[in-house]
CSV table of C-alpha atoms in Angstrom, one decimal:
chain,number,residue,atom,x,y,z
A,416,MET,CA,19.6,-30.6,-14.6
A,417,ILE,CA,18.9,-31.1,-10.9
A,418,THR,CA,21.6,-29.6,-8.7
A,419,ASN,CA,22.0,-30.7,-5.1
A,420,GLU,CA,24.2,-27.9,-3.8
A,421,ILE,CA,22.2,-25.3,-1.9
A,422,MET,CA,23.7,-21.9,-1.0
A,423,VAL,CA,23.7,-21.2,2.7
A,424,GLY,CA,24.7,-17.5,3.0
A,425,LYS,CA,27.7,-16.3,1.1
A,426,HIS,CA,30.4,-18.6,2.5
A,427,PHE,CA,29.4,-22.2,2.1
A,428,LYS,CA,26.9,-24.6,0.5
A,429,MET,CA,24.7,-27.3,2.0
A,430,LYS,CA,24.9,-30.5,-0.1
A,431,VAL,CA,21.7,-32.6,-0.3
A,432,ASN,CA,21.3,-36.0,-2.0
A,433,PHE,CA,18.4,-38.1,-3.2
A,434,ASN,CA,19.0,-41.8,-2.4
A,435,LEU,CA,17.0,-44.9,-3.1
A,436,VAL,CA,15.8,-47.1,-0.2
A,437,LYS,CA,14.6,-50.7,-0.9
A,438,LYS,CA,11.4,-51.8,0.8
A,439,HIS,CA,10.5,-55.5,1.0
A,440,GLY,CA,7.7,-56.7,-1.3
A,441,SER,CA,8.0,-53.7,-3.7
A,442,GLU,CA,9.7,-53.4,-7.1
A,443,LYS,CA,9.9,-49.7,-6.7
A,444,ARG,CA,12.3,-48.0,-4.3
A,445,GLN,CA,11.6,-45.0,-2.2
A,446,ILE,CA,13.4,-41.8,-2.9
A,447,TRP,CA,14.8,-40.1,0.3
A,448,LEU,CA,16.3,-36.7,0.7
A,449,THR,CA,19.5,-36.8,2.8
A,450,ALA,CA,21.9,-34.2,4.1
A,451,THR,CA,24.4,-33.7,6.9
A,452,ILE,CA,24.0,-30.8,9.2
A,453,LYS,CA,26.7,-30.1,11.8
A,454,GLY,CA,27.7,-33.8,11.8
A,455,ASP,CA,24.1,-35.1,12.1
A,456,ARG,CA,22.6,-37.2,9.3
A,457,CYS,CA,19.2,-35.9,8.1
A,458,ARG,CA,16.8,-38.2,6.2
A,459,VAL,CA,13.3,-37.2,4.8
A,460,PHE,CA,11.1,-39.3,2.6
A,461,THR,CA,10.1,-37.4,-0.5
A,462,GLY,CA,6.9,-39.5,-1.1
A,463,GLU,CA,8.2,-40.6,-4.5
A,464,ARG,CA,9.1,-44.1,-5.7
A,465,ILE,CA,10.9,-45.4,-8.8
A,466,GLU,CA,12.3,-48.6,-10.2
A,467,GLU,CA,16.1,-48.7,-9.8
A,468,GLN,CA,16.7,-49.2,-13.5
A,469,TYR,CA,15.2,-45.7,-14.2
A,470,TRP,CA,17.4,-43.9,-11.7
A,471,GLN,CA,20.5,-42.0,-12.6
A,472,LYS,CA,23.1,-41.5,-9.8
A,473,SER,CA,25.4,-38.5,-9.8
A,474,ASN,CA,28.8,-38.8,-11.3
A,475,ARG,CA,31.8,-36.7,-12.2
A,476,THR,CA,30.1,-35.1,-15.2
A,477,GLU,CA,26.5,-34.9,-14.0
A,478,LEU,CA,25.7,-33.4,-10.6
A,479,GLY,CA,22.5,-34.5,-8.8
A,480,GLU,CA,20.5,-37.7,-8.8
A,481,ARG,CA,17.4,-37.9,-10.9
A,482,ALA,CA,15.0,-40.1,-12.9
A,483,ILE,CA,16.3,-40.9,-16.3
A,484,GLU,CA,14.2,-39.2,-19.0
A,485,ASN,CA,14.6,-41.6,-22.0
A,486,SER,CA,12.0,-42.2,-24.6
A,487,GLN,CA,13.2,-45.8,-25.3
A,488,TRP,CA,11.1,-47.0,-22.3
A,489,GLY,CA,7.9,-45.6,-23.8
A,490,ARG,CA,5.7,-42.6,-23.2
A,491,VAL,CA,4.2,-43.7,-19.9
A,492,VAL,CA,7.6,-44.2,-18.2
A,493,LEU,CA,9.0,-41.0,-19.7
A,494,ASP,CA,6.0,-38.9,-18.5
A,495,GLU,CA,6.3,-40.4,-15.0
A,496,ASN,CA,10.0,-39.8,-14.8
A,497,ARG,CA,9.5,-36.2,-15.9
A,498,ARG,CA,6.9,-35.8,-13.2
A,499,ILE,CA,9.3,-37.2,-10.5
A,500,ASN,CA,12.1,-34.8,-11.6
A,501,LYS,CA,9.7,-31.9,-11.4
A,502,ARG,CA,8.8,-32.9,-7.9
A,503,LEU,CA,12.4,-33.2,-6.9
A,504,ASP,CA,13.1,-29.8,-8.3
A,505,ALA,CA,10.3,-28.5,-6.0
A,506,ILE,CA,11.8,-30.2,-3.0
A,507,LEU,CA,15.2,-28.6,-3.8
A,508,ASP,CA,13.4,-25.3,-3.8
A,509,TYR,CA,12.1,-26.1,-0.3
A,510,CYS,CA,15.7,-26.6,0.7
A,511,ARG,CA,16.6,-23.1,-0.7
A,512,GLU,CA,13.7,-21.6,1.3
A,513,TYR,CA,15.1,-23.3,4.4
A,514,ALA,CA,18.5,-21.9,3.6
A,515,LYS,CA,17.0,-18.4,3.4
A,516,LEU,CA,15.2,-18.8,6.7
A,517,ILE,CA,18.4,-19.7,8.6
A,518,THR,CA,20.6,-17.0,7.1
A,519,VAL,CA,18.6,-13.8,6.9
A,520,GLU,CA,16.0,-11.9,8.8
A,521,ASN,CA,13.0,-11.7,6.5
A,522,PHE,CA,9.4,-10.6,7.0
A,523,ASN,CA,8.3,-14.0,8.3
A,524,SER,CA,10.5,-14.3,11.4
A,525,LYS,CA,13.9,-14.1,12.9
A,526,PRO,CA,16.5,-16.5,11.5
A,527,ILE,CA,15.9,-20.0,12.7
A,528,GLU,CA,18.6,-22.4,14.1
A,529,PHE,CA,20.5,-24.5,11.6
A,530,THR,CA,20.0,-28.0,13.0
A,531,LYS,CA,18.9,-31.4,12.0
A,532,GLN,CA,15.6,-31.0,13.8
A,533,THR,CA,14.6,-27.7,12.1
A,534,PHE,CA,15.6,-29.0,8.7
A,535,GLU,CA,13.7,-32.3,8.9
A,536,GLU,CA,10.6,-30.6,10.4
A,537,PHE,CA,10.6,-27.9,7.7
A,538,MET,CA,11.1,-30.3,4.8
A,539,LYS,CA,8.4,-32.8,6.1
A,540,ASN,CA,5.9,-30.0,6.4
A,541,LYS,CA,6.6,-28.7,2.9
A,542,ILE,CA,6.6,-32.1,1.3
A,543,HIS,CA,3.3,-33.1,2.9
A,544,GLY,CA,1.7,-29.7,2.3
A,545,ILE,CA,1.4,-28.8,6.0
A,546,GLU,CA,1.8,-25.1,6.9
A,547,SER,CA,5.3,-24.7,8.4
A,548,THR,CA,5.6,-23.5,11.9
A,549,PHE,CA,8.4,-21.3,10.6
A,550,GLU,CA,6.1,-19.4,8.3
A,551,LYS,CA,3.6,-16.9,9.6
A,552,LYS,CA,0.1,-16.5,8.2
A,553,PRO,CA,-0.7,-13.6,5.9
A,554,GLU,CA,-2.0,-11.4,8.7
A,555,GLU,CA,1.1,-11.8,10.8
A,556,PHE,CA,3.3,-11.4,7.7
A,557,ILE,CA,1.6,-8.1,6.8
A,558,ARG,CA,1.6,-6.8,10.4
A,559,HIS,CA,5.3,-7.6,10.6
A,560,TYR,CA,5.9,-5.8,7.3
A,561,ILE,CA,4.1,-2.7,8.5
A,562,GLU,CA,6.0,-2.8,11.8
A,563,LYS,CA,9.3,-2.8,9.8
A,564,LYS,CA,7.9,0.0,7.6
A,565,LYS,CA,7.9,2.3,10.7
A,566,THR,CA,11.7,2.2,10.9
A,567,SER,CA,12.4,1.8,7.1
A,568,ILE,CA,14.2,4.4,5.1
A,569,ASN,CA,12.9,6.0,2.0
A,570,ARG,CA,15.5,5.2,-0.6
A,571,THR,CA,14.7,8.4,-2.5
A,572,THR,CA,15.0,10.9,0.4
A,573,GLY,CA,17.2,8.9,2.8
A,574,LEU,CA,14.7,9.6,5.6
A,575,GLN,CA,12.3,7.5,7.6
A,576,ILE,CA,9.0,6.4,6.0
A,577,ASP,CA,6.3,9.0,6.5
A,578,LYS,CA,3.7,8.2,9.2
A,579,GLY,CA,0.9,8.7,6.6
A,580,THR,CA,2.3,5.8,4.6
A,581,VAL,CA,2.2,3.5,7.7
A,582,TYR,CA,-1.4,4.7,8.4
A,583,ASN,CA,-2.5,3.8,4.8
A,584,HIS,CA,-1.0,0.3,5.1
A,585,ASN,CA,-2.8,-0.3,8.4
A,586,ASN,CA,-6.0,1.0,6.9
A,587,ALA,CA,-5.6,-1.4,3.9
A,588,LEU,CA,-5.1,-4.3,6.2
A,589,LYS,CA,-8.2,-3.4,8.2
A,590,ARG,CA,-10.3,-3.4,5.0
A,591,LEU,CA,-8.8,-6.8,3.9
A,592,LEU,CA,-9.7,-8.3,7.2
A,593,GLN,CA,-13.2,-6.9,7.0
A,594,TYR,CA,-13.6,-8.4,3.5
A,595,CYS,CA,-12.6,-11.8,4.9
A,596,THR,CA,-15.1,-11.5,7.8
A,597,ASP,CA,-18.0,-10.4,5.5
A,598,ARG,CA,-17.2,-13.0,2.9
A,599,LYS,CA,-16.6,-15.7,5.5
A,600,LYS,CA,-13.1,-16.4,4.1
A,601,ASN,CA,-9.9,-17.4,5.9
A,602,LEU,CA,-7.0,-15.1,5.2
A,603,LYS,CA,-4.6,-17.6,3.7
A,604,TRP,CA,-2.0,-17.2,0.9
A,605,GLU,CA,-4.3,-19.3,-1.3
A,606,LEU,CA,-6.9,-16.5,-1.0
A,607,PHE,CA,-5.0,-14.4,-3.5
A,608,ASP,CA,-6.0,-16.5,-6.6
A,609,LYS,CA,-7.3,-15.5,-10.0
A,610,PHE,CA,-10.8,-15.0,-8.6
A,611,PHE,CA,-9.8,-12.7,-5.8
A,612,GLU,CA,-9.7,-9.5,-7.8
A,613,ASP,CA,-13.3,-9.6,-9.1
A,614,ASP,CA,-14.7,-10.7,-5.7
A,615,PHE,CA,-12.8,-8.1,-3.7
A,616,GLU,CA,-13.8,-5.4,-6.1
A,617,GLU,CA,-17.5,-6.3,-6.0
A,618,TRP,CA,-17.4,-6.3,-2.2
A,619,PHE,CA,-15.3,-3.1,-2.0
A,620,VAL,CA,-17.2,-1.0,-4.5
A,621,ILE,CA,-20.7,-2.4,-4.8
A,622,GLU,CA,-21.3,-3.6,-1.2
A,623,LYS,CA,-19.2,-1.1,0.8
A,624,GLY,CA,-19.5,1.8,-1.6
A,625,TYR,CA,-15.8,2.8,-1.7
A,626,ALA,CA,-14.7,5.0,-4.6
A,627,ALA,CA,-12.8,3.6,-7.6
A,628,ASN,CA,-9.7,5.6,-6.6
A,629,THR,CA,-9.8,4.1,-3.1
A,630,LEU,CA,-9.9,0.6,-4.7
A,631,ALA,CA,-6.9,1.5,-6.8
A,632,SER,CA,-5.0,2.6,-3.7
A,633,GLN,CA,-6.0,-0.6,-1.8
A,634,PHE,CA,-4.8,-2.8,-4.6
A,635,SER,CA,-1.6,-0.8,-4.9
A,636,ILE,CA,-0.8,-1.4,-1.2
A,637,MET,CA,-1.7,-5.1,-1.3
A,638,LYS,CA,0.5,-5.6,-4.3
A,639,VAL,CA,3.5,-4.3,-2.3
A,640,TRP,CA,2.8,-6.9,0.4
A,641,LEU,CA,2.4,-9.7,-2.0
A,642,LYS,CA,5.5,-8.8,-4.0
A,643,VAL,CA,7.6,-9.4,-0.9
A,644,ALA,CA,5.6,-12.6,-0.2
A,645,LYS,CA,6.4,-13.8,-3.7
A,646,GLU,CA,10.1,-13.1,-3.1
A,647,ASP,CA,9.9,-15.3,0.0
A,648,LYS,CA,8.1,-18.0,-2.1
A,649,LEU,CA,4.9,-17.7,0.0
A,650,ILE,CA,2.7,-17.1,-3.0
A,651,GLU,CA,3.0,-18.2,-6.6
A,652,ASN,CA,-0.1,-16.8,-8.3
A,653,THR,CA,0.8,-14.1,-10.8
A,654,SER,CA,-2.7,-12.6,-11.2
A,655,VAL,CA,-1.9,-10.0,-8.6
A,656,ASN,CA,0.4,-8.4,-11.2
A,657,HIS,CA,-2.7,-7.3,-13.1
A,658,TRP,CA,-4.6,-5.7,-10.3
A,659,PRO,CA,-5.7,-2.2,-11.4
A,660,THR,CA,-3.9,0.6,-9.6
A,661,LYS,CA,-4.8,3.5,-11.9
A,662,THR,CA,-6.5,6.5,-10.3
A,663,TYR,CA,-9.3,8.4,-11.9
A,664,ASP,CA,-10.0,12.2,-12.1
A,665,VAL,CA,-12.9,13.1,-9.9
A,666,ASP,CA,-15.0,16.2,-9.3
A,667,ASN,CA,-13.8,18.3,-6.3
A,668,ILE,CA,-14.8,21.7,-5.1
A,669,TYR,CA,-12.6,24.6,-4.0
A,670,LEU,CA,-13.5,27.6,-1.9
A,671,ASN,CA,-13.0,31.1,-3.3
A,672,GLU,CA,-11.3,33.8,-1.3
A,673,GLU,CA,-14.6,35.4,-0.1
A,674,GLU,CA,-15.8,32.0,1.2
A,675,ILE,CA,-12.5,31.4,3.0
A,676,GLU,CA,-12.8,34.8,4.7
A,677,ARG,CA,-16.4,34.0,5.8
A,678,ILE,CA,-15.1,30.9,7.6
A,679,TYR,CA,-12.3,32.9,9.1
A,680,ASN,CA,-14.6,35.5,10.4
A,681,LEU,CA,-16.8,33.1,12.3
A,682,ASP,CA,-17.1,34.2,16.0
A,683,PHE,CA,-17.3,31.2,18.2
A,684,ASN,CA,-18.0,33.3,21.2
A,685,SER,CA,-21.3,34.6,19.8
A,686,GLU,CA,-24.4,33.2,21.4
A,687,GLU,CA,-25.8,32.2,18.0
A,688,ILE,CA,-22.9,30.0,17.1
A,689,LYS,CA,-22.3,28.7,20.6
A,690,ALA,CA,-25.8,27.3,20.5
A,691,GLN,CA,-24.9,25.2,17.5
A,692,ILE,CA,-21.6,23.6,18.6
A,693,ASP,CA,-20.3,21.5,21.4
A,694,SER,CA,-18.7,23.8,24.0
A,695,LYS,CA,-15.8,21.2,24.5
A,696,SER,CA,-15.2,21.0,20.8
A,697,LYS,CA,-11.8,22.0,19.3
A,698,ILE,CA,-13.6,23.3,16.2
A,699,GLU,CA,-11.9,26.7,16.4
A,700,ILE,CA,-8.4,25.0,16.1
A,701,SER,CA,-9.6,23.0,13.2
A,702,ARG,CA,-11.0,26.2,11.5
A,703,ASP,CA,-7.8,28.1,12.0
A,704,LEU,CA,-5.6,25.3,10.6
A,705,PHE,CA,-7.9,24.8,7.7
A,706,VAL,CA,-7.8,28.6,6.9
A,707,ILE,CA,-4.0,28.4,7.0
A,708,ALA,CA,-4.1,25.5,4.6
A,709,CYS,CA,-6.3,27.6,2.3
A,710,TRP,CA,-3.6,30.3,2.2
A,711,THR,CA,-0.4,28.1,2.2
A,712,GLY,CA,-1.4,25.0,0.2
A,713,LEU,CA,-0.2,22.7,2.9
A,714,ARG,CA,-1.5,19.1,3.1
A,715,PHE,CA,-3.5,18.0,6.1
A,716,GLY,CA,-0.5,15.9,7.2
A,717,ASP,CA,1.8,18.9,7.1
A,718,LEU,CA,-0.4,20.9,9.5
A,719,THR,CA,0.9,18.6,12.3
A,720,ASN,CA,4.3,20.1,11.6
A,721,LEU,CA,3.3,23.7,11.9
A,722,HIS,CA,4.5,23.8,15.5
A,723,LYS,CA,8.0,23.2,14.0
A,724,ALA,CA,7.7,25.9,11.4
A,725,ALA,CA,10.1,28.7,11.2
A,726,ILE,CA,7.9,31.8,11.4
A,727,LEU,CA,9.7,34.9,10.2
A,728,ILE,CA,7.0,37.5,10.8
A,729,ASP,CA,9.2,40.5,10.0
A,730,GLU,CA,10.1,38.9,6.6
A,731,GLY,CA,6.5,37.7,6.1
A,732,ILE,CA,7.7,34.1,5.4
A,733,LEU,CA,6.5,30.8,6.8
A,734,LYS,CA,9.0,28.0,6.4
A,735,VAL,CA,7.4,24.6,6.9
A,736,PRO,CA,8.9,21.1,6.7
A,737,THR,CA,6.7,18.9,4.4
A,738,SER,CA,6.4,15.2,5.1
A,739,LYS,CA,5.6,13.8,1.6
A,740,THR,CA,8.3,15.5,-0.4
A,741,ASP,CA,10.7,16.1,2.5
A,742,SER,CA,11.4,19.6,1.7
A,743,LEU,CA,11.4,22.9,3.6
A,744,VAL,CA,8.9,25.1,1.8
A,745,ALA,CA,9.0,28.9,2.1
A,746,ILE,CA,5.5,30.3,1.8
A,747,PRO,CA,4.7,34.1,1.7
A,748,MET,CA,2.6,34.8,4.8
A,749,HIS,CA,-1.0,36.0,4.0
A,750,PRO,CA,-2.3,38.7,6.4
A,751,ILE,CA,-4.9,36.3,7.7
A,752,VAL,CA,-2.2,33.6,8.4
A,753,LYS,CA,-0.2,36.3,10.2
A,754,LYS,CA,-3.2,37.1,12.4
A,755,ILE,CA,-3.7,33.4,13.3
A,756,ILE,CA,-0.1,33.0,14.2
A,757,GLU,CA,-0.2,36.1,16.4
A,758,LYS,CA,-3.4,34.7,18.0
A,759,TYR,CA,-1.5,31.7,19.2
A,760,LYS,CA,1.6,33.8,20.2
A,761,GLY,CA,3.8,32.2,17.6
A,762,VAL,CA,3.2,28.6,18.6
A,763,LEU,CA,0.6,27.0,16.3
A,764,PRO,CA,-1.5,24.1,17.8
A,765,HIS,CA,-1.4,20.5,16.7
A,766,SER,CA,-4.2,19.4,14.3
A,767,ILE,CA,-6.7,16.8,15.6
A,768,ASP,CA,-7.4,13.6,13.7
A,769,LYS,CA,-8.8,13.6,10.2
A,770,SER,CA,-12.4,12.5,10.9
A,771,HIS,CA,-13.0,15.1,13.6
A,772,SER,CA,-11.3,17.8,11.6
A,773,LEU,CA,-13.4,17.1,8.6
A,774,SER,CA,-16.6,17.2,10.7
A,775,HIS,CA,-15.4,20.6,12.2
A,776,ILE,CA,-14.6,22.3,8.9
A,777,ARG,CA,-17.9,21.2,7.3
A,778,LYS,CA,-19.7,22.6,10.3
A,779,CYS,CA,-17.8,25.8,9.8
A,780,GLY,CA,-18.9,25.8,6.1
A,781,GLU,CA,-22.5,25.4,7.2
A,782,LEU,CA,-22.2,28.2,9.9
A,783,ALA,CA,-20.6,30.5,7.3
A,784,LYS,CA,-23.5,29.8,5.0
A,785,ILE,CA,-21.4,28.3,2.2
A,786,ASP,CA,-24.6,26.6,1.0
A,787,THR,CA,-24.7,27.3,-2.7
A,788,PRO,CA,-26.5,24.4,-4.5
A,789,THR,CA,-23.7,22.3,-5.9
A,790,VAL,CA,-23.6,19.4,-8.3
A,791,ILE,CA,-20.7,16.9,-8.5
A,792,ARG,CA,-20.2,13.5,-10.0
A,793,ARG,CA,-18.9,10.5,-8.1
A,794,ILE,CA,-18.3,6.8,-9.0
A,795,LYS,CA,-20.4,5.1,-6.4
A,796,ARG,CA,-20.9,1.3,-6.3
A,797,GLY,CA,-19.5,1.0,-9.8
A,798,LYS,CA,-21.8,3.6,-11.3
A,799,SER,CA,-21.6,7.3,-12.1
A,800,VAL,CA,-23.8,9.1,-9.5
A,801,ILE,CA,-24.8,12.8,-9.5
A,802,TYR,CA,-25.0,14.5,-6.1
A,803,ARG,CA,-26.8,17.8,-5.5
A,804,GLU,CA,-26.0,19.2,-2.0
A,805,PRO,CA,-25.2,22.5,-0.3
A,806,LYS,CA,-21.5,23.2,-1.1
A,807,TYR,CA,-20.2,22.9,2.4
A,808,ARG,CA,-21.1,19.2,2.4
A,809,PHE,CA,-18.5,18.6,-0.2
A,810,ILE,CA,-15.7,20.2,1.8
A,811,MET,CA,-12.8,17.8,2.4
A,812,ASN,CA,-9.6,18.0,4.4
A,813,HIS,CA,-7.8,18.5,1.1
A,814,THR,CA,-10.1,21.3,0.0
A,815,GLY,CA,-7.7,23.9,1.7
A,816,ARG,CA,-4.8,22.8,-0.5
A,817,ARG,CA,-6.9,22.7,-3.6
A,818,SER,CA,-8.4,26.1,-2.8
A,819,PHE,CA,-4.9,27.6,-2.5
A,820,ALA,CA,-3.8,26.3,-5.9
A,821,THR,CA,-6.9,27.3,-7.7
A,822,ASN,CA,-7.2,30.8,-6.2
A,823,GLN,CA,-3.5,31.6,-6.9
A,824,PHE,CA,-3.9,30.4,-10.4
A,825,LEU,CA,-7.0,32.6,-10.9
A,826,ARG,CA,-4.9,35.6,-9.5
A,827,GLY,CA,-2.6,35.0,-12.5
A,828,ILE,CA,0.3,33.7,-10.4
A,829,PRO,CA,2.6,31.6,-12.7
A,830,THR,CA,2.1,27.9,-12.5
A,831,LEU,CA,5.7,27.2,-11.6
A,832,THR,CA,5.6,29.7,-8.7
A,833,ILE,CA,2.5,27.9,-7.2
A,834,MET,CA,4.1,24.5,-7.8
A,835,ALA,CA,7.2,25.7,-5.8
A,836,ILE,CA,4.9,26.2,-2.8
A,837,THR,CA,2.7,23.2,-3.2
A,838,GLY,CA,5.6,20.9,-3.9
A,839,HIS,CA,4.1,19.5,-7.2
A,840,ARG,CA,6.9,18.2,-9.4
A,841,THR,CA,4.9,18.1,-12.7
A,842,GLU,CA,2.4,20.5,-14.2
A,843,ASP,CA,0.1,17.6,-15.0
A,844,ASN,CA,-0.2,16.6,-11.4
A,845,PHE,CA,-0.6,20.2,-10.4
A,846,MET,CA,-3.5,20.7,-12.8
A,847,LYS,CA,-5.4,17.9,-11.0
A,848,TYR,CA,-5.8,20.3,-8.1
A,849,LEU,CA,-7.8,22.6,-10.4
A,850,ARG,CA,-11.5,21.8,-11.0
A,851,LEU,CA,-11.5,19.0,-13.5
A,852,VAL,CA,-14.4,20.2,-15.6
A,853,GLU,CA,-12.8,23.6,-16.2
A,854,ARG,CA,-9.2,22.4,-16.7
A,855,ASN,CA,-9.1,22.8,-20.4
A,856,MET,CA,-10.4,26.4,-20.2
A,857,LEU,CA,-7.9,27.2,-17.4
A,858,LYS,CA,-5.1,25.9,-19.7
A,859,LEU,CA,-6.4,28.1,-22.5
A,860,TRP,CA,-6.6,31.1,-20.2
A,861,GLN,CA,-3.0,30.4,-19.0
A,862,LYS,CA,-1.7,30.2,-22.5
A,863,THR,CA,-3.5,33.2,-23.9
A,864,GLY,CA,-2.6,35.4,-20.9
A,865,LEU,CA,-6.1,36.8,-20.5
A,866,LYS,CA,-6.3,39.0,-17.5
A,867,ARG,CA,-10.0,38.8,-16.8
A,868,ARG,CA,-11.1,36.3,-14.2
A,869,ILE,CA,-13.2,33.3,-15.0
A,870,GLU,CA,-14.6,32.7,-11.5
A,871,LEU,CA,-18.1,32.4,-12.9
A,872,LEU,CA,-17.1,28.9,-14.1
A,873,PHE,CA,-16.6,27.7,-10.5
A,874,PHE,CA,-19.0,26.9,-7.7
């Protein structure tokens, strides 16, 4: 049944009607959409025509005008009348979209004025398939979404969304725009059809060389955008629901305690090292913060909060606010961490950006001669690739956190104790921070309570 009452907010309904208009020289009559807005009569041609005998007007028992679906007139007429009703249903959906635009602030724009002019313009554009001036294009829609994200509240924690989340959304949009440029495609809502997934994956993994986990993260973020777009009826394709967002276990290194100490002991005032680094570089700050991460298990993003940390030197405790889990973590202070804090007179410096920091700590690994020949496996361009490089070349910003978890585990510290510091909520997620290849043996060692170390299994 076609209903012609459209909810406008919570307090009243906008009533629309479909009326027949006779045109000279034609047996069929035009079907027009009519409504009254603030005393002004609105009329929009639906583009549909029908013979009057096949038209049902509204009455006391049936609400809404429609084409009569009666098989007595034959299959051709029945199919045509069903098509007309389906089209009228779609036009009523356009009316509901308009009602939403005038009553709430959504991710497209501010609420628009409820007038005859805006209603007729919106409906004409929708009926004729013209992009509405009230609807922003995907790029504007996504940018507006990200902008709102900056001030949004995490429903779980009750706090503002983490800056890292906003960064990831901006990065995902940047990649999507690059895809459109490389593939010579326009970023329209129609882009996200059943062919998009395969084509984007080929470009992302095969051509650009991104890892499978990065692809999963990209799809996960884009699905968030498109879910909101679907709620606003900007996109109808359901294939986005099946985009893969599963992550895969990958090989990653950790640094043992002796290697961490070698990095810490680098003397940036020595002539030998000064000859190999930029004199204006902040490599020493990056080194110090990385070493702290190795002995505290903090994420790279949390290093920016170290200047807010409560440093209780007498008690040997470092209390740091973590951004991802929104918790204040109390971490026993390793002697090296204590020395670094004293070096900066109790006020730790801010970390620099990720890319420069990564370049710095890999250089530190090279200077500290952490160059053991190392083999790891990566999924590259859709294939499993084996890399053989000096170990320092595989150091990542996250290596400090992984090194902390692994070293403490090897010391025999109970898993739950380590998890209380790292903030992991499940043991399964925690185990991902230990070298993947050796995970089963580590679990066995944990269960059997063997005291001997198994460091020979690690790089």
